[in-house]
């Protein structure tokens, strides 16, 4: 929360609302409170469930009863901005500025509007009016780009340098300031210095985002290092399943087309600032602020498609699927980011429960981008989630066919196709894929667990399966599913006391999983703890197991596990390896 306060500086005060007590006479003041209470409570409820547009409407309605309430006005502005009603929010910001000159959201809206009408001096005047000794981090970035528009590159550099040295914003602030120094140098034609700043940004962040890679290689190309820039793109792509923007950039560089800097004006620099900060918010709980910043970024630079996609992703995460779909659709189909946007749109349709339209949309993506590995992978993921196993395997097969050469990080494609084959009862193909995944990524815990558990269920290669699962548990001791697998293989080989220990731990890690609770019940039964076993089976039923598992659990509750196991053994499916038809499951 300290990071949010430092970077964003938005008010967190609670709106003072006193509700009238039912049954008492309503005085004039109470009448006003009653008038504001309804829409205010409706706004708070809408905000909590993520309905941004409704929250904006209700907060605005509440303002009619208390128009000079600065905190209420700020909340209305924040949600109105997040809903994309920027012009309305700007008008409201002028009033809030008069009521509270320190309001950060009002400053950002008015500064953004000033950028769009080409008045950078007005921005500096707004910032100068602040009374507090310190300002949120984003204000300094905005100030720097206003200086840039006025032709005062020195002042812009001084402002960014001060930020990099830690005036405010902490390490995250220093990283963003360094990145903006690189953008400033690129805008001024100093790409060699920009490269140094971008490399420092990567060191501070500990990773290279796709966008950071792009600005780096573009600066390299403008510095005459085209061959090195292409090699850098290839190195980055070798660790991913694809990046349409980088692939397009590579094609352009190979054809001799050198792109210009991504920032050439103050509005674009300010948009980068708001977009960059909103990116931090995707990692926390400040979603409404992130939405507002992303909206302002696209207002300042309508061509900033990365901000549009981030906005759409945030809306999808908040369950605002129609708004998310619209945001994805706002990315031009001719843009390099169109592939990611169209995949996102199809996934938002799926999340909204529009399954068939989602699958149709995703198939359209693969038709439009037939050589995009990520398109076929996304289609496979969607079909797998909808349990269309055979179709999912076909989609993953298309992705694998397009992958040449096969690299270490492609293990995931074989793993995903293996799951689809296994669920489609095509075990030979599934096992081959799981083992191929392990060739590419030895000891990968997800693959070890899935293959090991499958072998246990098939009663095959139990020693190998146990070894695989033990290796997986060593790497992920807090993963309840993997711990459950170890407990279950021990149960299968008759080591019931050891199985109980691991399955009890698995239930602690995944307390509401029906399969894990069912397994734990079986283990308890086999060590004579019958009452506890029945309790676990009843718990498993409460967590909505699949129909086949539900029927088996009810049978165990009705007749006991001994009878169920004996009947299964007589049918040729002994549950415990090594038990023959004459053996009592409890060893008696």
Coordinates of C-alpha atoms in Angstrom, one line a residue, residues 360-558:
X360 CA -15.8 -19.5 -33.1
X361 CA -13.9 -16.3 -32.4
X362 CA -10.8 -18.3 -31.4
X363 CA -11.0 -20.4 -34.5
X364 CA -11.2 -17.2 -36.5
X365 CA -8.0 -16.1 -34.9
X366 CA -6.2 -19.2 -36.0
X367 CA -7.6 -18.8 -39.5
X368 CA -6.4 -15.2 -39.6
X369 CA -3.0 -16.0 -38.1
X370 CA -2.5 -19.6 -39.3
X371 CA 1.3 -19.6 -38.4
X372 CA 1.0 -18.1 -34.9
X373 CA 1.9 -20.7 -32.4
X374 CA 0.2 -18.7 -29.6
X375 CA -3.1 -18.7 -31.5
X376 CA -3.3 -22.4 -31.8
X377 CA -2.1 -22.8 -28.2
X378 CA -4.9 -20.4 -27.0
X379 CA -7.4 -22.4 -28.9
X380 CA -6.2 -25.6 -27.4
X381 CA -6.4 -24.1 -23.9
X382 CA -9.9 -23.0 -24.5
X383 CA -11.1 -26.4 -25.8
X384 CA -9.3 -28.1 -23.0
X385 CA -11.1 -25.9 -20.4
X386 CA -14.4 -26.9 -22.0
X387 CA -13.3 -30.6 -21.9
X388 CA -13.3 -31.0 -25.6
X389 CA -10.3 -33.2 -25.4
X390 CA -9.9 -34.5 -28.9
X391 CA -10.3 -31.0 -30.5
X392 CA -7.9 -29.6 -27.9
X393 CA -5.3 -32.2 -28.9
X394 CA -5.7 -31.3 -32.6
X395 CA -5.1 -27.6 -31.7
X396 CA -2.0 -28.3 -29.7
X397 CA -0.8 -30.6 -32.6
X398 CA -1.1 -27.6 -34.9
X399 CA 1.0 -25.5 -32.5
X400 CA 3.7 -28.2 -32.2
X401 CA 3.8 -28.7 -35.9
X402 CA 4.5 -24.9 -36.3
X403 CA 7.3 -25.0 -33.7
X404 CA 10.7 -25.4 -35.4
X405 CA 13.1 -26.0 -33.9
X406 CA 11.7 -27.5 -30.7
X407 CA 13.3 -25.7 -27.8
X408 CA 13.5 -26.5 -24.1
X409 CA 10.6 -24.1 -23.2
X410 CA 8.3 -25.9 -25.6
X411 CA 7.8 -28.7 -23.0
X412 CA 4.6 -27.0 -22.0
X413 CA 3.1 -27.7 -25.5
X414 CA 3.7 -31.4 -25.1
X415 CA 2.4 -31.4 -21.5
X416 CA -0.8 -29.7 -22.6
X417 CA -1.3 -32.0 -25.5
X418 CA -0.6 -35.0 -23.3
X419 CA -3.3 -33.9 -20.9
X420 CA -5.8 -33.7 -23.8
X421 CA -4.8 -37.1 -25.0
X422 CA -5.0 -38.6 -21.5
X423 CA -8.5 -37.2 -20.9
X424 CA -9.5 -38.5 -24.4
X425 CA -8.5 -42.0 -23.3
X426 CA -5.6 -42.1 -25.8
X427 CA -3.0 -43.1 -23.3
X428 CA -0.2 -44.2 -25.6
X429 CA -0.1 -40.7 -27.2
X430 CA -0.4 -39.1 -23.8
X431 CA 2.5 -41.0 -22.3
X432 CA 4.7 -40.2 -25.3
X433 CA 4.0 -36.5 -24.9
X434 CA 4.6 -36.5 -21.2
X435 CA 7.9 -38.3 -21.7
X436 CA 8.9 -35.9 -24.5
X437 CA 8.1 -33.0 -22.2
X438 CA 10.5 -34.5 -19.6
X439 CA 13.2 -34.8 -22.2
X440 CA 12.9 -31.1 -22.8
X441 CA 12.6 -30.1 -19.2
X442 CA 13.9 -32.9 -16.9
X443 CA 12.3 -33.2 -13.5
X444 CA 9.6 -30.6 -14.4
X445 CA 7.2 -31.1 -11.3
X446 CA 3.9 -30.6 -13.1
X447 CA 4.8 -33.3 -15.7
X448 CA 6.3 -35.6 -13.1
X449 CA 3.1 -35.4 -11.1
X450 CA 0.7 -35.8 -13.9
X451 CA 2.6 -38.7 -15.5
X452 CA 3.2 -40.4 -12.1
X453 CA -0.4 -40.1 -11.0
X454 CA -1.6 -41.4 -14.3
X455 CA 0.6 -44.4 -14.0
X456 CA -0.7 -45.0 -10.5
X457 CA -4.3 -45.0 -11.7
X458 CA -3.4 -47.4 -14.5
X459 CA -1.6 -49.6 -12.0
X460 CA 1.6 -49.4 -14.2
X461 CA 5.2 -48.9 -13.3
X462 CA 4.4 -48.1 -9.6
X463 CA 8.1 -47.8 -8.5
X464 CA 8.8 -45.3 -11.4
X465 CA 5.6 -43.4 -10.6
X466 CA 6.4 -43.1 -6.9
X467 CA 9.9 -41.9 -7.8
X468 CA 8.5 -39.3 -10.2
X469 CA 6.0 -38.0 -7.6
X470 CA 8.6 -37.9 -4.8
X471 CA 10.8 -35.7 -7.1
X472 CA 7.8 -33.4 -7.7
X473 CA 7.0 -33.1 -4.0
X474 CA 10.6 -32.2 -3.3
X475 CA 10.3 -29.3 -5.6
X476 CA 6.8 -28.3 -4.6
X477 CA 6.1 -29.4 -1.0
X478 CA 3.3 -26.8 -0.6
X479 CA 1.3 -28.0 -3.7
X480 CA -1.6 -29.9 -2.3
X481 CA -2.3 -31.8 -5.6
X482 CA 1.2 -33.1 -5.8
X483 CA 1.3 -34.1 -2.1
X484 CA -2.0 -35.9 -2.7
X485 CA -0.4 -37.8 -5.6
X486 CA 2.3 -39.1 -3.3
X487 CA -0.2 -40.1 -0.6
X488 CA -2.3 -41.9 -3.2
X489 CA 0.6 -43.9 -4.7
X490 CA 1.5 -45.0 -1.2
X491 CA -2.1 -46.1 -0.7
X492 CA -2.1 -48.0 -4.0
X493 CA 0.9 -50.1 -2.8
X494 CA -0.6 -50.7 0.6
X495 CA 1.5 -48.4 2.7
X496 CA -1.6 -47.0 4.4
X497 CA 0.0 -45.4 7.5
X498 CA 2.5 -43.4 5.3
X499 CA -0.4 -42.5 3.0
X500 CA -2.4 -41.1 5.8
X501 CA 0.4 -38.7 6.7
X502 CA 0.7 -37.3 3.2
X503 CA -3.0 -37.2 2.5
X504 CA -3.7 -35.3 5.7
X505 CA -1.1 -32.8 4.7
X506 CA -2.7 -32.6 1.2
X507 CA -6.1 -31.8 2.8
X508 CA -4.5 -29.1 4.9
X509 CA -3.1 -27.5 1.7
X510 CA -6.3 -28.0 -0.4
X511 CA -9.1 -28.3 2.1
X512 CA -12.1 -28.0 -0.4
X513 CA -10.9 -30.4 -3.1
X514 CA -13.3 -33.3 -3.4
X515 CA -10.8 -35.8 -4.7
X516 CA -8.2 -35.1 -2.0
X517 CA -10.8 -35.4 0.8
X518 CA -12.0 -38.7 -0.8
X519 CA -8.5 -40.1 -0.9
X520 CA -7.9 -39.1 2.7
X521 CA -11.1 -40.9 3.7
X522 CA -9.9 -44.0 2.0
X523 CA -6.6 -43.9 3.8
X524 CA -8.3 -43.4 7.2
X525 CA -10.6 -46.3 6.5
X526 CA -7.7 -48.6 5.8
X527 CA -6.0 -47.9 9.1
X528 CA -9.2 -48.5 11.1
X529 CA -10.3 -44.9 11.6
X530 CA -13.8 -45.5 10.2
X531 CA -15.7 -42.6 11.7
X532 CA -13.2 -40.1 10.5
X533 CA -13.2 -41.8 7.1
X534 CA -16.9 -41.3 6.7
X535 CA -16.6 -37.7 7.8
X536 CA -14.0 -37.1 5.0
X537 CA -16.2 -38.8 2.4
X538 CA -19.1 -36.6 3.4
X539 CA -16.9 -33.5 3.1
X540 CA -15.8 -34.7 -0.3
X541 CA -19.5 -34.9 -1.3
X542 CA -20.1 -31.3 -0.1
X543 CA -17.4 -30.1 -2.6
X544 CA -19.3 -31.3 -5.7
X545 CA -17.2 -34.2 -7.1
X546 CA -17.7 -35.4 -10.6
X547 CA -20.7 -37.7 -11.1
X548 CA -18.8 -40.9 -11.3
X549 CA -16.8 -40.1 -8.1
X550 CA -19.9 -39.0 -6.3
X551 CA -21.6 -42.3 -7.0
X552 CA -18.6 -44.2 -5.7
X553 CA -18.4 -42.1 -2.5
X554 CA -22.1 -42.7 -1.8
X555 CA -21.5 -46.4 -2.3
X556 CA -18.7 -46.4 0.2
X557 CA -20.8 -44.5 2.8
X558 CA -23.6 -47.0 2.3

